[in-house]
C-alpha atoms as one frame of an Amber mdcrd trajectory, in Angstrom:
protein
   7.179 -12.529 -11.394  10.244 -14.109  -9.851  10.346 -15.032  -6.202  11.800
 -12.609  -3.667  15.476 -13.578  -3.687  16.796 -14.613  -0.242  19.965 -12.602
  -0.819  18.046  -9.340  -1.058  15.623 -10.241   1.690  18.672 -10.653   3.894
  19.920  -7.222   2.865  16.886  -5.659   4.536  18.304  -6.863   7.836  21.794
  -5.845   6.769  20.632  -2.240   6.394  19.773  -2.098  10.074  23.051  -3.779
  11.009  24.887  -1.275   8.837  23.421   1.474  10.975  24.158  -0.079  14.352
  27.478  -1.889  13.989  30.322  -0.725  16.215  32.912  -0.282  13.474  32.954
   1.516  10.159  35.665  -0.607   8.597  35.550  -3.857  10.492  35.937  -6.095
   7.437  39.066  -7.567   5.946  40.626  -6.044   2.850  41.753  -9.520   1.909
  38.250 -10.968   1.591  36.601  -7.743   0.468  34.003  -7.687   3.262  33.053
  -4.605   5.210  30.705  -3.633   7.939  28.490  -0.634   7.430  28.848   2.844
   8.878  28.313   3.059  12.615  25.612   5.085  14.289  27.559   5.290  17.561
  31.291   5.076  17.053  34.320   7.273  17.524  37.966   7.113  16.586  40.198
   8.405  13.847  40.519   5.128  11.928  36.907   4.841  10.842  37.573   3.819
   7.225  35.610   5.279   4.303  33.636   8.447   5.047  35.206   8.679   8.485
  33.891  12.176   9.095  30.393  10.923   8.393  30.423   7.864  10.591  32.416
   9.053  13.591  29.546  11.062  15.073  28.236   9.978  18.472  24.583   9.710
  17.493  21.459   8.026  18.794  20.914   4.816  16.831  17.151   5.220  17.352
  17.142   8.125  14.889  17.448   7.630  11.122  20.048   9.168   8.889  18.316
  12.255   7.509  18.783  15.732   6.046  17.068  18.641   7.782  15.137  20.519
   5.132  16.327  23.948   6.274  19.947  22.807   5.829  19.449  21.248   2.383
  20.512  23.028  -0.837  17.932  25.570  -1.970  19.109  26.425  -5.509  20.269
  24.376  -8.479  23.840  25.626  -8.149  23.910  24.760  -4.442  22.475  21.315
  -5.175  25.043  20.587  -7.908  27.866  21.619  -5.581  26.378  19.430  -2.860
  26.119  16.221  -4.898  29.554  16.710  -6.445  31.082  17.415  -3.039  30.008
  14.080  -1.553  32.752  11.508  -1.126  32.628   8.763  -3.737  35.091   6.003
  -2.849  35.009   2.899  -4.991  36.093   0.707  -2.079  32.952   1.691  -0.163
  31.373  -1.159  -2.141  34.106  -3.675  -1.390  37.702  -4.502  -2.160  38.680
  -4.319  -5.828  36.027  -1.855  -7.007  37.182   1.086  -9.126  35.664   3.993
 -11.046  33.956   3.025 -14.290  33.874   5.000 -17.510  31.925   7.120 -18.075
  32.122   7.967 -14.376  29.665  10.836 -13.802  26.355  11.791 -15.382  25.044
  15.261 -16.173  23.527  16.604 -12.890  20.881  18.461 -14.926  19.340  15.153
 -16.073  17.906  12.056 -14.455  16.497   8.668 -15.475  12.747   8.356 -16.072
  10.755   5.166 -16.688   8.436   5.933 -19.626   5.011   4.509 -20.413   6.598
   1.644 -22.369   8.709   0.621 -19.334  11.923   1.892 -20.929  14.390   4.023
 -18.957  15.217   7.363 -20.593  17.504  10.271 -19.653  15.483  13.483 -19.382
  15.926  17.029 -18.126  15.107  17.524 -14.464  11.540  18.507 -13.558  10.844
  21.626 -11.528  10.691  19.610  -8.307  14.313  18.411  -8.597  17.399  20.603
  -8.148  20.192  18.181  -9.100  20.797  14.470  -9.687  24.250  12.956 -10.067
  25.052   9.336 -10.920  28.526   7.894 -10.358  29.504   4.474 -11.706  31.853
   1.855 -10.296  32.891  -1.631 -11.310  34.569  -4.738  -9.989  36.479  -6.224
 -12.959  35.760  -9.820 -13.851  38.394 -12.493 -13.244  38.741 -16.246 -12.980
  35.693 -16.935 -15.095  33.523 -14.535 -13.081  31.878 -11.613 -14.806  32.276
  -7.977 -13.719  30.042  -6.274 -11.164  28.660  -2.864 -12.089  27.336  -0.384
  -9.513  25.604   2.932 -10.160  25.149   5.380  -7.256  22.718   8.293  -7.694
  22.166  11.197  -5.288  19.167  13.443  -6.025  18.297  16.717  -4.293  14.581
  17.534  -4.420  13.114  20.979  -3.765  11.516  19.786  -0.531  10.711  16.700
   1.525   7.257  16.357  -0.027   8.773  16.041  -3.514  11.245  13.429  -2.266
   8.437  11.435  -0.659   6.495  11.493  -3.904   9.569  10.278  -5.774   9.857
   7.326  -3.390   6.175   6.523  -3.902   6.599   6.640  -7.685   9.616   4.322
  -7.449   7.601   1.807  -5.445   4.741   1.968  -7.933   7.036   1.492 -10.931
   7.877  -2.105 -10.026   4.145  -2.848  -9.938   3.482  -1.007 -13.203   6.552
  -2.365 -14.964   7.866  -5.629 -13.467   9.818  -5.970 -16.735  11.939  -2.931
 -17.647  14.353  -2.061 -20.451  17.494  -0.476 -18.956  19.310   0.319 -22.202
  19.847  -1.016 -25.700  21.251  -4.368 -24.521  19.927  -4.950 -20.974  16.531
  -5.458 -19.387  15.251  -6.742 -16.061  12.273  -8.957 -15.388  10.249  -9.997
 -12.377  11.024  -6.922 -10.257   9.803  -7.159  -6.689   9.730  -4.153  -4.338
   9.844  -3.773  -0.582   9.490  -0.407   1.186  10.284   0.221   4.858   9.589
   3.630   6.420  11.896   3.995   9.400   9.016   4.840  11.736   7.092   1.692
  10.823   9.669  -1.044  10.220  13.169  -1.023  11.686  14.655  -2.581   8.571
  16.535   0.475   7.381  18.746   3.344   8.417  17.108   6.365   6.729  13.698
   8.078   6.711  12.501   5.685   3.983  14.177   2.603   2.511  13.245   0.797
  -0.703  14.704  -2.441  -2.066  13.977  -4.047  -5.433  15.132  -7.396  -6.772
  14.866  -8.971 -10.183  16.677 -10.807 -12.951  18.984  -9.078 -15.412  18.976
 -10.282 -19.024  21.754  -9.150 -21.337  21.415  -9.515 -25.099  23.825 -12.153
 -26.365  24.365 -13.665 -22.896  22.766 -16.933 -21.885  20.784 -17.080 -18.666
  19.592 -14.506 -16.130  21.838 -12.574 -13.751  21.092 -10.998 -10.344  19.886
  -7.394 -10.247  19.296  -5.319  -7.107  18.193  -1.740  -6.536  18.365   0.178
  -3.270  16.874   3.626  -2.671  16.942   5.658   0.539  15.342   8.996   1.438
  16.945  11.487   3.804  14.549  14.416   4.111  14.551  16.054   0.639  17.508
  13.970  -0.603  17.333  10.487  -2.140  20.234   8.074  -2.581  19.841   5.145
  -4.969  22.106   2.365  -6.214  21.853  -0.575  -8.576  24.115  -3.589  -8.868
  24.518  -5.790 -11.923  26.343  -8.971 -10.934  28.039 -10.769 -13.803  27.878
 -14.480 -14.540  29.944 -17.036 -12.655  29.360 -15.833  -9.085  27.909 -18.418
  -6.717  24.970 -17.564  -4.455  27.210 -16.840  -1.460  29.169 -14.329  -3.514
  26.073 -12.583  -4.882  24.737 -12.289  -1.331  28.008 -10.747  -0.145  28.141
  -8.337  -3.083  24.535  -7.200  -2.567  25.228  -6.613   1.132  28.378  -4.631
   0.326  26.501  -2.446  -2.153  23.778  -1.727   0.417  26.448  -0.863   2.979
  28.241   1.328   0.448  25.064   3.339  -0.061  24.776   3.616   3.726  28.197
   5.305   3.777  26.807   8.016   1.508  23.719   8.291   3.713  25.957   8.703
   6.760  27.908  11.476   5.044  24.712  13.318   4.121  23.491  12.990   7.707
  26.762  14.422   9.004  26.247  17.504   6.799  22.628  18.258   7.579  21.097
  15.505   9.657  20.520  14.742  13.297  23.876  16.004  14.576  23.602  19.231
  12.588  20.102  19.782  13.926  21.316  19.176  17.463  24.048  21.781  16.944
  21.442  24.281  15.728  19.347  23.664  18.824  22.370  24.281  21.025  22.907
  27.626  19.290  19.381  28.682  20.110  18.107  28.022  16.598  15.825  25.150
  17.490  14.018  23.756  14.466  11.670  20.854  13.858  11.989  20.703  10.078
  14.305  17.714  10.327  11.766  15.542  12.125  10.416  14.283   8.784   7.501
  16.681   8.589   6.399  17.744   5.129   8.159  20.925   4.093   7.098  23.800
   1.877   8.938  25.058  -1.193
């Protein structure tokens, strides 16, 4: 197993900074850096996902999705995942949509017994799962960067928790995994941080994996990172594949930008059905505790 890469270890701290920074678009378009979505910021010029990050929220609470406000049917879940904002520049300057761009929301990726990823129909515990793909084209002798962002709506919080547990176990069961016909990763290392136990993340549960990407016909190993967050019954996951030719400082910056880009999606989900929505319901006399990360029923 490879050592825990410093770049991804640093991202664990970046996740918390992404949730507490005072600006949603404090980076420079010229150098491609961004700061993550703010937990306590206001103002019209909030950058990507402005409606999601402009809420005046308590930074001591995670981004979440109250179970009673989450989609309850497959059609509602498909509309939900497709309705989320998907801006390429959430991941940094120069990113654009890749082709194919979207997956079939009635399927998701499953790691089989031989440690090979396969597309399969959704199980009964999942309502919809949509993957969107982005890329930063290669230039100047540096290879392209590929990012895949997946939002999955589970039937309830319990199912989402189980999915997170399975994801954590998979790196132990399969430290070497075949992604597709030409790519595989080796030496995967996982780190999980529940918000209530370790303030390293911005959602109910945060998972980070790091490993080495090997591409058939390409010499040497490349960086590979995987981030997965849980917001009540919703999970948000992203992978980055960083092409050859990027120095360590660049791979660190790219990994941080990808983590922050996923946090933008988490902030948008929270704005739809998270802490602020729950507070509004309480004000209307509809007080509910389902969003406090208790296990829900189907």
